[in-house]
């Protein structure tokens, strides 16, 4: 079992229940919303588990095509023709555990997604608590309020992560560029003026914009997807 492997349960029930209870208090204006840094720390463990579950649901393998730039190529040469090297294990072999490890090795990727989800969760929090209350009042669940909110929280984050990985991180061979980046985190990129980190900073800003766009679609109810779809 590797260092980054997530078990089948993935989450500590007490920790996520505490997190759900805290955000319920925010929904009812009993406490102030946590700071960005505090919220990031709270959401990172859930973000990692959601990323793992999302990756397991996606088909990354791409079938080599017979043509590239209108010229015929042999199947074994296709990936090199389109410039795939660092992400070959993703697109040729569909090695999902390896993909997960590579994303976690670049903390700013998960942290950027987590920051965007935090904003989305804040926007959907009231409706999420309302839906949980309706389920309980109708007798459609035997769970308590905290447990219902926790379940919806995890489901939404996993769905959000799946959309981001499928539509932003992995489509159009994007993993090739991502796997060329270093292991920086968001805090170091926000603070740093190091020119050597410019590719990472640019990637972070592009990722923030792209993920924020997906978050807006979800908040508007237009971009929920069924898990298990291909990336192309």
CSV table of C-alpha atoms in Angstrom, one decimal:
chain,number,residue,atom,x,y,z
A,1,UNK,CA,0.0,0.0,0.0
A,2,UNK,CA,1.6,3.3,-1.1
A,3,UNK,CA,1.8,6.4,1.1
A,4,UNK,CA,-1.0,8.2,-0.8
A,5,UNK,CA,-3.5,5.3,-1.1
A,6,UNK,CA,-7.0,6.0,0.2
A,7,UNK,CA,-8.8,3.1,1.9
A,8,UNK,CA,-12.4,2.2,0.9
A,9,UNK,CA,-13.9,4.3,3.7
A,10,UNK,CA,-11.5,7.1,3.0
A,11,UNK,CA,-12.8,9.5,5.7
A,12,UNK,CA,-12.8,9.7,9.5
A,13,UNK,CA,-16.5,9.9,10.4
A,14,UNK,CA,-15.9,12.1,13.5
A,15,UNK,CA,-13.8,14.6,11.6
A,16,UNK,CA,-16.3,15.0,8.7
A,17,UNK,CA,-19.2,15.1,11.1
A,18,UNK,CA,-17.5,18.0,13.0
A,19,UNK,CA,-16.9,19.7,9.7
A,20,UNK,CA,-20.5,19.4,8.7
A,21,UNK,CA,-21.7,20.6,12.1
A,22,UNK,CA,-19.4,23.6,11.9
A,23,UNK,CA,-20.8,24.6,8.4
A,24,UNK,CA,-24.4,24.0,9.6
A,25,UNK,CA,-23.7,26.6,12.3
A,26,UNK,CA,-22.4,28.9,9.5
A,27,UNK,CA,-25.6,28.3,7.5
A,28,UNK,CA,-27.7,29.4,10.5
A,29,UNK,CA,-25.5,32.4,11.2
A,30,UNK,CA,-24.5,31.0,14.6
A,31,UNK,CA,-20.8,31.3,13.8
A,32,UNK,CA,-18.7,33.2,11.3
A,33,UNK,CA,-17.4,31.4,8.2
A,34,UNK,CA,-13.8,30.2,8.7
A,35,UNK,CA,-10.9,32.1,7.1
A,36,UNK,CA,-9.6,30.9,3.7
A,37,UNK,CA,-6.5,29.2,5.3
A,38,UNK,CA,-8.6,27.5,8.0
A,39,UNK,CA,-11.2,26.3,5.5
A,40,UNK,CA,-8.5,25.0,3.2
A,41,UNK,CA,-7.0,23.0,6.1
A,42,UNK,CA,-10.5,21.6,6.9
A,43,UNK,CA,-11.3,20.7,3.3
A,44,UNK,CA,-7.9,19.2,2.2
A,45,UNK,CA,-8.5,15.7,3.6
A,46,UNK,CA,-12.0,15.5,2.1
A,47,UNK,CA,-10.5,16.9,-1.2
A,48,UNK,CA,-8.0,14.1,-1.3
A,49,UNK,CA,-10.6,11.4,-0.8
A,50,UNK,CA,-12.9,13.0,-3.3
A,51,UNK,CA,-10.1,13.2,-5.8
A,52,UNK,CA,-9.3,9.5,-5.3
A,53,UNK,CA,-13.0,8.5,-5.7
A,54,UNK,CA,-13.4,10.7,-8.8
A,55,UNK,CA,-10.3,9.3,-10.4
A,56,UNK,CA,-11.4,5.8,-9.9
A,57,UNK,CA,-14.7,6.6,-11.7
A,58,UNK,CA,-13.0,8.0,-14.9
A,59,UNK,CA,-11.7,6.2,-18.0
A,60,UNK,CA,-8.4,7.9,-18.8
A,61,UNK,CA,-7.3,5.4,-21.5
A,62,UNK,CA,-7.2,6.7,-25.1
A,63,UNK,CA,-7.3,4.5,-28.1
A,64,UNK,CA,-4.5,5.3,-30.5
A,65,UNK,CA,-5.8,6.8,-33.7
A,66,UNK,CA,-4.5,5.9,-37.2
A,67,UNK,CA,-3.9,9.5,-38.3
A,68,UNK,CA,-2.2,12.6,-36.8
A,69,UNK,CA,-2.1,15.9,-38.7
A,70,UNK,CA,-3.6,14.1,-41.7
A,71,UNK,CA,-0.8,11.6,-41.9
A,72,UNK,CA,-1.1,7.9,-41.1
A,73,UNK,CA,0.8,6.8,-38.0
A,74,UNK,CA,1.3,3.4,-36.5
A,75,UNK,CA,-0.7,2.8,-33.3
A,76,UNK,CA,2.6,2.3,-31.3
A,77,UNK,CA,3.8,5.7,-32.4
A,78,UNK,CA,0.6,7.7,-31.9
A,79,UNK,CA,1.3,8.9,-28.3
A,80,UNK,CA,4.8,10.1,-29.2
A,81,UNK,CA,3.4,11.9,-32.2
A,82,UNK,CA,0.9,13.9,-30.1
A,83,UNK,CA,3.7,14.7,-27.6
A,84,UNK,CA,2.7,12.4,-24.7
A,85,UNK,CA,5.5,11.3,-22.5
A,86,UNK,CA,5.1,12.2,-18.9
A,87,UNK,CA,1.4,11.2,-18.8
A,88,UNK,CA,1.8,8.0,-20.9
A,89,UNK,CA,0.8,5.8,-17.9
A,90,UNK,CA,-2.5,7.8,-17.7
A,91,UNK,CA,-3.6,7.9,-21.3
A,92,UNK,CA,-2.1,4.6,-22.5
A,93,UNK,CA,-2.5,2.3,-19.5
A,94,UNK,CA,-5.1,4.1,-17.4
A,95,UNK,CA,-3.1,3.7,-14.2
A,96,UNK,CA,-5.5,5.5,-11.8
A,97,UNK,CA,-3.5,5.0,-8.6
A,98,UNK,CA,-0.5,6.5,-10.3
A,99,UNK,CA,-2.5,9.5,-11.6
A,100,UNK,CA,-3.8,10.1,-8.0
A,101,UNK,CA,-0.2,10.0,-6.6
A,102,UNK,CA,1.0,12.4,-9.3
A,103,UNK,CA,-1.7,14.9,-8.5
A,104,UNK,CA,-1.1,14.7,-4.8
A,105,UNK,CA,2.6,15.2,-5.5
A,106,UNK,CA,1.7,18.7,-6.7
A,107,UNK,CA,-0.3,20.1,-3.7
A,108,UNK,CA,-1.3,23.3,-5.4
A,109,UNK,CA,-3.6,21.3,-7.8
A,110,UNK,CA,-5.8,19.9,-5.0
A,111,UNK,CA,-5.5,23.1,-3.0
A,112,UNK,CA,-6.7,25.2,-5.9
A,113,UNK,CA,-9.7,22.9,-6.4
A,114,UNK,CA,-10.4,22.9,-2.7
A,115,UNK,CA,-10.4,26.7,-2.6
A,116,UNK,CA,-13.0,26.9,-5.4
A,117,UNK,CA,-15.1,24.2,-3.8
A,118,UNK,CA,-15.1,26.1,-0.5
A,119,UNK,CA,-16.8,29.0,-2.3
A,120,UNK,CA,-19.3,26.7,-4.0
A,121,UNK,CA,-20.1,25.0,-0.7
A,122,UNK,CA,-20.7,28.3,0.9
A,123,UNK,CA,-23.2,29.2,-1.9
A,124,UNK,CA,-25.0,25.8,-1.7
A,125,UNK,CA,-24.9,25.4,2.1
A,126,UNK,CA,-28.3,26.8,2.8
A,127,UNK,CA,-30.0,24.7,0.1
A,128,UNK,CA,-28.1,21.6,1.3
A,129,UNK,CA,-29.2,22.0,4.9
A,130,UNK,CA,-32.8,22.6,3.6
A,131,UNK,CA,-32.7,19.5,1.5
A,132,UNK,CA,-31.5,17.4,4.5
A,133,UNK,CA,-34.3,18.8,6.6
A,134,UNK,CA,-36.8,17.9,4.0
A,135,UNK,CA,-35.5,14.3,3.7
A,136,UNK,CA,-35.8,13.9,7.5
A,137,UNK,CA,-39.3,15.4,7.7
A,138,UNK,CA,-40.6,13.2,4.8
A,139,UNK,CA,-39.1,10.1,6.4
A,140,UNK,CA,-37.0,9.4,3.3
A,141,UNK,CA,-33.9,8.9,5.5
A,142,UNK,CA,-33.2,7.4,8.9
A,143,UNK,CA,-30.1,9.6,9.3
A,144,UNK,CA,-29.9,12.6,11.6
A,145,UNK,CA,-29.4,16.1,10.3
A,146,UNK,CA,-25.6,16.2,10.7
A,147,UNK,CA,-25.2,12.8,9.0
A,148,UNK,CA,-27.4,13.9,6.0
A,149,UNK,CA,-25.5,17.1,5.5
A,150,UNK,CA,-22.2,15.1,5.8
A,151,UNK,CA,-23.4,12.7,3.1
A,152,UNK,CA,-24.5,15.5,0.8
A,153,UNK,CA,-21.3,17.3,1.4
A,154,UNK,CA,-19.1,14.3,0.4
A,155,UNK,CA,-21.3,13.5,-2.6
A,156,UNK,CA,-21.2,17.1,-3.9
A,157,UNK,CA,-17.4,17.3,-3.4
A,158,UNK,CA,-16.8,14.0,-5.2
A,159,UNK,CA,-19.1,15.1,-8.1
A,160,UNK,CA,-17.3,18.4,-8.3
A,161,UNK,CA,-13.9,16.8,-8.3
A,162,UNK,CA,-15.0,14.4,-11.0
A,163,UNK,CA,-16.1,17.3,-13.2
A,164,UNK,CA,-12.9,19.2,-12.7
A,165,UNK,CA,-10.6,16.2,-13.4
A,166,UNK,CA,-12.6,15.1,-16.4
A,167,UNK,CA,-13.2,18.5,-18.0
A,168,UNK,CA,-10.2,20.6,-16.8
A,169,UNK,CA,-7.3,18.5,-15.6
A,170,UNK,CA,-7.3,15.5,-18.0
A,171,UNK,CA,-9.1,16.5,-21.2
A,172,UNK,CA,-7.1,17.5,-24.3
A,173,UNK,CA,-4.0,15.8,-22.9
A,174,UNK,CA,-3.7,18.4,-20.1
A,175,UNK,CA,-2.1,15.9,-17.7
A,176,UNK,CA,1.0,16.1,-19.8
A,177,UNK,CA,1.5,19.7,-18.9
A,178,UNK,CA,0.5,19.2,-15.2
A,179,UNK,CA,2.9,16.4,-14.7
A,180,UNK,CA,5.7,18.7,-15.9
A,181,UNK,CA,5.1,21.1,-13.0
A,182,UNK,CA,6.8,21.0,-9.6
A,183,UNK,CA,5.5,20.1,-6.1
A,184,UNK,CA,4.7,23.6,-5.0
A,185,UNK,CA,1.7,24.4,-2.8
A,186,UNK,CA,-0.7,27.4,-3.1
A,187,UNK,CA,0.7,29.3,-0.2
A,188,UNK,CA,4.3,29.3,-1.6
A,189,UNK,CA,3.1,30.2,-5.1
A,190,UNK,CA,1.0,33.1,-3.7
A,191,UNK,CA,4.0,34.5,-1.8
A,192,UNK,CA,6.8,33.7,-4.3
A,193,UNK,CA,8.4,36.0,-6.8
A,194,UNK,CA,10.7,33.3,-8.0
A,195,UNK,CA,10.8,33.3,-11.8
A,196,UNK,CA,11.4,29.5,-11.8
A,197,UNK,CA,7.9,29.0,-10.4
A,198,UNK,CA,6.2,31.1,-13.2
A,199,UNK,CA,4.9,27.9,-14.9
A,200,UNK,CA,3.3,26.8,-11.7
A,201,UNK,CA,1.8,30.2,-10.9
A,202,UNK,CA,0.4,30.5,-14.4
A,203,UNK,CA,-1.1,27.0,-14.1
A,204,UNK,CA,-2.6,27.9,-10.8
A,205,UNK,CA,-4.3,31.0,-12.1
A,206,UNK,CA,-5.6,29.2,-15.2
A,207,UNK,CA,-6.8,26.4,-13.0
A,208,UNK,CA,-8.6,28.8,-10.7
A,209,UNK,CA,-10.4,30.4,-13.6
A,210,UNK,CA,-11.4,27.1,-15.2
A,211,UNK,CA,-12.5,25.5,-11.9
A,212,UNK,CA,-14.4,28.6,-10.8
A,213,UNK,CA,-16.3,28.4,-14.1
A,214,UNK,CA,-17.3,24.8,-13.4
A,215,UNK,CA,-18.3,25.7,-9.9
A,216,UNK,CA,-20.6,28.4,-11.2
A,217,UNK,CA,-22.3,25.9,-13.6
A,218,UNK,CA,-22.8,23.5,-10.7
A,219,UNK,CA,-24.2,26.3,-8.5
A,220,UNK,CA,-26.7,27.0,-11.2
A,221,UNK,CA,-27.6,23.4,-11.4
A,222,UNK,CA,-26.4,22.9,-15.0
A,223,UNK,CA,-23.4,20.7,-14.7
A,224,UNK,CA,-24.0,17.7,-12.4
A,225,UNK,CA,-22.8,14.6,-14.1
A,226,UNK,CA,-23.1,10.8,-13.6
A,227,UNK,CA,-19.9,9.4,-12.3
A,228,UNK,CA,-18.1,7.0,-14.6
A,229,UNK,CA,-18.0,9.0,-17.8
A,230,UNK,CA,-15.0,9.1,-20.1
A,231,UNK,CA,-12.8,12.2,-20.3
A,232,UNK,CA,-13.4,12.7,-24.0
